[in-house]
Amino acid sequence: MALHWLVQVFLWCLSLVTISSSSSSSSSSSSRKCQSICGNISIPYPFGMGQDPTCFINDQSFFNISCNESFTPPKALLGGQEVLDISLQGQLRIKFPIGWDCYSKSGNRTSYFPGFPFEIDRTPYTFSNTRNRFTAIGCDTQAYVTGYPFQDLYGRLDFRFGCLSSCWNTASVINGSCTGIGCCQSVIPADLKVFDVEIKSFNDHTDVWRFNPCSYAFFVDQDFNLNFSVSDLSYTSFRDRNEQVPVVLDWVVVWNKTCQEATRNKTDYACLSQNSECSDSTNGPGYRCNCSAGYQGNPYVPGGCKDIDECKDKKTHNCKQMCINMPGDYHCKGREGYHGDGWNNGTGCTAVAYAKEFPVLKVILGTGLSLLFLLIASTWTYWFWRKRRSMKLKEKFFQQNGGLMLQQKISTRRSDTFKIFTIEELESATNNYCASRIVGQGGFGIVYKGVLLNNRVVAIKKSKLVDASQIDQFINELDILSQVNHRNVVKLLGCCLEDQVPILVYEFISNGTLYYHIHEAGHFPSISLENRLRIAAEIAEALLICILLLQCQSFIGILMADFGVSRLVPIDHTEITTLVTGTWGYLDPECLQTGKLTDKSDVYSFGVVLLELLTGEKAVCLNRSQDDRNLATYFVRVMKENRLFQVLEERVRSETSAEQLMAIAQLALRCLKLNGEKRPTMKEVVVDLQRLRGFQNHHTVRDQETEKLLCETSQDCTEDTDGQYSTGSHFDISLTLSR
Ligand SMILES: *[C@@H]1O[C@H](CO)[C@@H](O)[C@H](O)[C@H]1NC(C)=O
Ligand SMILES: *[C@@H]1O[C@H](CO)[C@@H](O)[C@H](O)[C@H]1NC(C)=O
Ligand SMILES: *[C@@H]1O[C@H](CO)[C@@H](O)[C@H](O)[C@H]1NC(C)=O
Ligand SMILES: *[C@@H]1O[C@H](CO)[C@@H](O)[C@H](O)[C@H]1NC(C)=O
Ligand SMILES: *[C@@H]1O[C@H](CO)[C@@H](O)[C@H](O)[C@H]1NC(C)=O
Ligand SMILES: *[C@@H]1O[C@H](CO)[C@@H](O)[C@H](O)[C@H]1NC(C)=O
Ligand SMILES: *[C@@H]1O[C@H](CO)[C@@H](O)[C@H](O)[C@H]1NC(C)=O
Ligand SMILES: *[C@@H]1O[C@H](CO)[C@@H](O)[C@H](O)[C@H]1NC(C)=O
Ligand SMILES: *[C@@H]1O[C@H](CO)[C@@H](O)[C@H](O)[C@H]1NC(C)=O
Ligand SMILES: *[C@@H]1O[C@H](CO)[C@@H](O)[C@H](O)[C@H]1NC(C)=O
Ligand SMILES: *[C@@H]1O[C@H](CO)[C@@H](O)[C@H](O)[C@H]1NC(C)=O
């Protein structure tokens, strides 16, 4: 007998709720304080629980879940049926009872329960066609589902589906197999909304009543382990145990609108979250919402769809190396030095083959920049190194040249113009020792004209040689000389000890050197005898001062105002030949033998200068015959030959008496005595000169005294008056910086 019925329990349930609460529609809110958990089942919006209508979507009646806390765990109920879980993807698992059809031994029906092929038309729910099976159990059983046409509303045609199961004894039943022997299953169509379930039998179970008095029929989740066995055929099986089986329902959020309709008038649009999409149900009418690709969460709640950080999990991204999350998306990237799209399913990441893809521009640029950097760095380093080295060198020279000692000495003075110059100061003063600045090239070095920063013009003497062993003495003399303040002595302004050889700075005398005036200025205007004598007297005075004050022993030194430097030149027999030519003609011949300069050496040198003043001849002149090249030697011979007046300078000869000239010549001869001890002291020379300047008496040209002097001046006075002076005849002289 066919059972054809339409149970509206579920619908009734739902409509009841609908009526009771249709007035209270409200917009959903993501900030609801709504209970969303029942037991261990989460109840996501649009589903809700409790009285608060804002916890439901507009059609709250369909989504009203009640939670019966009297069970442990509490049971979530929808329309009185236990809900197992709810998925926002549009599924809901719910427990439904099974239907049965039971007979007596004689074949009379004893009980019938259709389970619940209940009406779910006009609700958001549809049996999931993909996840449910229609199942029948029994050995004399036919079970059908018949759909009814509701053409008016949906334009559907009626349909029927079901399965048939039969068996003659339990032996033929295979435990766990639902393939038509005692158990059968059927897939179900989509859009299953309005239908009836029919359970039928061919022989009212009369043939199988022994072991199978009932037929059962139900929808069930295909994943449910039915575990069909022979015992399920017995009378006491499903029915007695009041077994319920899980069923999967598809749900939509709005059952009577399509997405097109819903988005046209968004007033009631249910997809409230950004990054959500509307999709029409593929199983019946209505639409549901879904988060857009790359987002997850609840599309029915504003802001419910959250970006998926695909990069968090290796399984959710498809990148070979680096994954970069983006809103709703992610990118793949290869590491530095790799190329390819970075995707596992794409070209992946392969190490860059440099030969293939040589980044010419990059390399050129990189190399260029590196080189530039290197160049700058090395230049700087070199400059720094040089500066450091030169500083160290300067320091070394400074110490070597007695700078510390000098500093100490200077510091004890009260006020002083003497200054220790830096090498840079002198370099800038002389325009880096420019050749055009050279004002003299003396025996001991080169003299430059320099301009200091304060515009003071100075003479800067760069020595050529230095004797390190005499530094202490040199510094002493430098110290003393710098304190000499005499009109006849060139003022020593300072020195620089930072160079290999000491550099001396003097006041600059612009009037020209004595050498210049005697030998180079020509005869016009020639210097008067009076002036010559004055010059001689002043030189002698200066020397005297020098000797008295400083025990200076070198006339050459004071004459050239660089006696300090002269001390640095070792005066001994081996070195003498290398001695610069400048001082040669003035050098005490005795000194050549002893290697020692004494006060009397200065007297000798002065004698030579006096001769120069008298004769206008140079101390050493290559124009004279070889024996006469040395002026001193030459003069002694001239005196011997009584030819004084032939060698005197013209103006000198004409300006005074022969007596005075003879007296001057005699003074010169005395100074030039070979034996230093027989020479007058400097003081005597000064006194003599003073006397001579006032000399008026006339004497014979060649008197006894002169003869005696001549004798003493000659080397072999007693034996050979023709004895010759052989020393110093090959040298030229240049006087610098003397007055
Ligand atoms: C809820 O708990 C029951 C038993 O405690 C368990 O069988 C079921 O799988 C749980 N459901 C969920 C959704 O966790
Ligand atoms: C939901 O259903 C329960 C009864 O099952 C009812 O008490 C409650 O008021 C309903 N909620 C709403 C918002 O209608
Ligand atoms: C909960 O379930 C129990 C047992 O089925 C029932 O007695 C009770 O009334 C239910 N409570 C609610 C609030 O529905
Ligand atoms: C079975 O039903 C028939 C009529 O439908 C009736 O006559 C008969 O008495 C019933 N048998 C039993 C055992 O109830
Ligand atoms: C299936 O049923 C049999 C007996 O009815 C039972 O022994 C067995 O454990 C069940 N298997 C499962 C997986 O439930
Ligand atoms: C099938 O299961 C029943 C219990 O449910 C058992 O008694 C029977 O022996 C089983 N049959 C086979 C073939 O395993
Ligand atoms: C859709 O259903 C709701 C109730 O669920 C009803 O209020 C509304 O009028 C229906 N709309 C249409 C177009 O049928
Ligand atoms: C949108 O629908 C609401 C009711 O659902 C209605 O009041 C409103 O007029 C509609 N708007 C348009 C533009 O159709
Ligand atoms: C919703 O989106 C996810 C991923 O974006 C997809 O897997 C799922 O099938 C979609 N569901 C529906 C109902 O469109
Ligand atoms: C690789 O897979 C992603 C999705 O995982 C897809 O978006 C992309 O287009 C695929 N790329 C290729 C080259 O197939
Ligand atoms: C040397 O003699 C030459 C001619 O013989 C003459 O030109 C020159 O000026 C002389 N030099 C000196 C310094 O007298």
mmCIF file of N, CA, C and O in Angstrom, residues 413-445:
data_model
loop_
_atom_site.group_PDB
_atom_site.id
_atom_site.type_symbol
_atom_site.label_atom_id
_atom_site.label_comp_id
_atom_site.label_asym_id
_atom_site.label_seq_id
_atom_site.Cartn_x
_atom_site.Cartn_y
_atom_site.Cartn_z
ATOM 1 N N ARG A 413 113.459 82.806 26.945
ATOM 2 C CA ARG A 413 113.622 84.239 26.667
ATOM 3 C C ARG A 413 112.347 84.986 26.954
ATOM 4 O O ARG A 413 111.248 84.439 26.878
ATOM 5 N N ARG A 414 112.545 86.258 27.253
ATOM 6 C CA ARG A 414 111.356 87.015 27.628
ATOM 7 C C ARG A 414 110.564 87.432 26.397
ATOM 8 O O ARG A 414 109.453 87.031 26.169
ATOM 9 N N SER A 415 111.172 88.254 25.586
ATOM 10 C CA SER A 415 110.460 88.603 24.349
ATOM 11 C C SER A 415 111.437 88.424 23.208
ATOM 12 O O SER A 415 112.616 88.711 23.337
ATOM 13 N N ASP A 416 110.913 87.944 22.162
ATOM 14 C CA ASP A 416 111.855 87.571 21.127
ATOM 15 C C ASP A 416 111.173 87.562 19.770
ATOM 16 O O ASP A 416 110.006 87.215 19.636
ATOM 17 N N THR A 417 111.943 87.946 18.796
ATOM 18 C CA THR A 417 111.413 87.900 17.439
ATOM 19 C C THR A 417 111.821 86.621 16.753
ATOM 20 O O THR A 417 111.367 86.321 15.664
ATOM 21 N N PHE A 418 112.650 85.881 17.395
ATOM 22 C CA PHE A 418 113.124 84.641 16.787
ATOM 23 C C PHE A 418 111.982 83.632 16.741
ATOM 24 O O PHE A 418 111.243 83.442 17.703
ATOM 25 N N LYS A 419 111.908 83.008 15.620
ATOM 26 C CA LYS A 419 110.755 82.128 15.436
ATOM 27 C C LYS A 419 111.199 80.819 14.824
ATOM 28 O O LYS A 419 112.087 80.782 13.971
ATOM 29 N N ILE A 420 110.553 79.760 15.255
ATOM 30 C CA ILE A 420 110.791 78.470 14.603
ATOM 31 C C ILE A 420 109.702 78.294 13.561
ATOM 32 O O ILE A 420 108.520 78.209 13.875
ATOM 33 N N PHE A 421 110.135 78.290 12.307
ATOM 34 C CA PHE A 421 109.163 78.236 11.216
ATOM 35 C C PHE A 421 108.814 76.787 10.896
ATOM 36 O O PHE A 421 109.618 75.873 11.133
ATOM 37 N N THR A 422 107.624 76.609 10.334
ATOM 38 C CA THR A 422 107.297 75.291 9.803
ATOM 39 C C THR A 422 107.770 75.251 8.356
ATOM 40 O O THR A 422 107.973 76.282 7.714
ATOM 41 N N ILE A 423 107.885 74.049 7.888
ATOM 42 C CA ILE A 423 108.383 73.873 6.526
ATOM 43 C C ILE A 423 107.410 74.484 5.521
ATOM 44 O O ILE A 423 107.788 75.034 4.492
ATOM 45 N N GLU A 424 106.111 74.413 5.853
ATOM 46 C CA GLU A 424 105.092 74.947 4.943
ATOM 47 C C GLU A 424 105.195 76.461 4.845
ATOM 48 O O GLU A 424 105.047 77.041 3.769
ATOM 49 N N GLU A 425 105.462 77.074 5.966
ATOM 50 C CA GLU A 425 105.567 78.536 5.974
ATOM 51 C C GLU A 425 106.666 78.985 5.020
ATOM 52 O O GLU A 425 106.497 79.935 4.254
ATOM 53 N N LEU A 426 107.777 78.271 5.094
ATOM 54 C CA LEU A 426 108.899 78.670 4.249
ATOM 55 C C LEU A 426 108.650 78.315 2.800
ATOM 56 O O LEU A 426 109.055 79.045 1.894
ATOM 57 N N GLU A 427 107.950 77.208 2.605
ATOM 58 C CA GLU A 427 107.636 76.821 1.229
ATOM 59 C C GLU A 427 106.757 77.866 0.573
ATOM 60 O O GLU A 427 106.962 78.249 -0.575
ATOM 61 N N SER A 428 105.787 78.340 1.336
ATOM 62 C CA SER A 428 104.901 79.347 0.750
ATOM 63 C C SER A 428 105.625 80.682 0.642
ATOM 64 O O SER A 428 105.375 81.460 -0.279
ATOM 65 N N ALA A 429 106.551 80.950 1.547
ATOM 66 C CA ALA A 429 107.278 82.220 1.499
ATOM 67 C C ALA A 429 108.197 82.278 0.278
ATOM 68 O O ALA A 429 108.390 83.346 -0.304
ATOM 69 N N THR A 430 108.700 81.126 -0.126
ATOM 70 C CA THR A 430 109.645 81.115 -1.249
ATOM 71 C C THR A 430 109.002 80.628 -2.526
ATOM 72 O O THR A 430 109.696 80.337 -3.493
ATOM 73 N N ASN A 431 107.646 80.520 -2.478
ATOM 74 C CA ASN A 431 106.965 80.002 -3.653
ATOM 75 C C ASN A 431 107.525 78.629 -4.013
ATOM 76 O O ASN A 431 107.858 78.348 -5.162
ATOM 77 N N ASN A 432 107.616 77.822 -2.990
ATOM 78 C CA ASN A 432 108.134 76.463 -3.125
ATOM 79 C C ASN A 432 109.566 76.423 -3.657
ATOM 80 O O ASN A 432 109.896 75.635 -4.529
ATOM 81 N N TYR A 433 110.411 77.292 -3.106
ATOM 82 C CA TYR A 433 111.829 77.364 -3.490
ATOM 83 C C TYR A 433 111.976 77.542 -4.998
ATOM 84 O O TYR A 433 112.709 76.825 -5.673
ATOM 85 N N CYS A 434 111.217 78.467 -5.464
ATOM 86 C CA CYS A 434 111.229 78.770 -6.894
ATOM 87 C C CYS A 434 112.612 79.321 -7.282
ATOM 88 O O CYS A 434 113.217 80.111 -6.549
ATOM 89 N N ALA A 435 113.071 78.889 -8.437
ATOM 90 C CA ALA A 435 114.414 79.285 -8.881
ATOM 91 C C ALA A 435 114.522 80.799 -9.046
ATOM 92 O O ALA A 435 115.587 81.387 -8.858
ATOM 93 N N SER A 436 113.402 81.433 -9.404
ATOM 94 C CA SER A 436 113.447 82.879 -9.612
ATOM 95 C C SER A 436 113.648 83.631 -8.300
ATOM 96 O O SER A 436 113.943 84.828 -8.316
ATOM 97 N N ARG A 437 113.464 82.934 -7.198
ATOM 98 C CA ARG A 437 113.623 83.588 -5.913
ATOM 99 C C ARG A 437 115.064 83.506 -5.393
ATOM 100 O O ARG A 437 115.372 84.028 -4.335
ATOM 101 N N ILE A 438 115.895 82.790 -6.118
ATOM 102 C CA ILE A 438 117.266 82.618 -5.630
ATOM 103 C C ILE A 438 117.993 83.952 -5.714
ATOM 104 O O ILE A 438 118.037 84.579 -6.768
ATOM 105 N N VAL A 439 118.544 84.373 -4.589
ATOM 106 C CA VAL A 439 119.299 85.620 -4.604
ATOM 107 C C VAL A 439 120.790 85.368 -4.437
ATOM 108 O O VAL A 439 121.599 86.254 -4.641
ATOM 109 N N GLY A 440 121.126 84.158 -4.095
ATOM 110 C CA GLY A 440 122.547 83.876 -3.948
ATOM 111 C C GLY A 440 122.773 82.392 -3.781
ATOM 112 O O GLY A 440 121.922 81.674 -3.270
ATOM 113 N N GLN A 441 123.934 81.961 -4.260
ATOM 114 C CA GLN A 441 124.242 80.560 -4.123
ATOM 115 C C GLN A 441 125.604 80.472 -3.476
ATOM 116 O O GLN A 441 126.627 80.556 -4.148
ATOM 117 N N GLY A 442 125.612 80.390 -2.190
ATOM 118 C CA GLY A 442 126.863 80.420 -1.462
ATOM 119 C C GLY A 442 127.450 79.046 -1.293
ATOM 120 O O GLY A 442 126.917 78.055 -1.781
ATOM 121 N N GLY A 443 128.543 79.046 -0.582
ATOM 122 C CA GLY A 443 129.248 77.804 -0.379
ATOM 123 C C GLY A 443 128.448 76.811 0.435
ATOM 124 O O GLY A 443 128.546 75.613 0.231
ATOM 125 N N PHE A 444 127.669 77.335 1.342
ATOM 126 C CA PHE A 444 126.979 76.419 2.236
ATOM 127 C C PHE A 444 125.539 76.158 1.838
ATOM 128 O O PHE A 444 124.845 75.421 2.485
ATOM 129 N N GLY A 445 125.138 76.799 0.793
ATOM 130 C CA GLY A 445 123.770 76.534 0.393
ATOM 131 C C GLY A 445 123.237 77.595 -0.538
ATOM 132 O O GLY A 445 123.973 78.395 -1.092
#
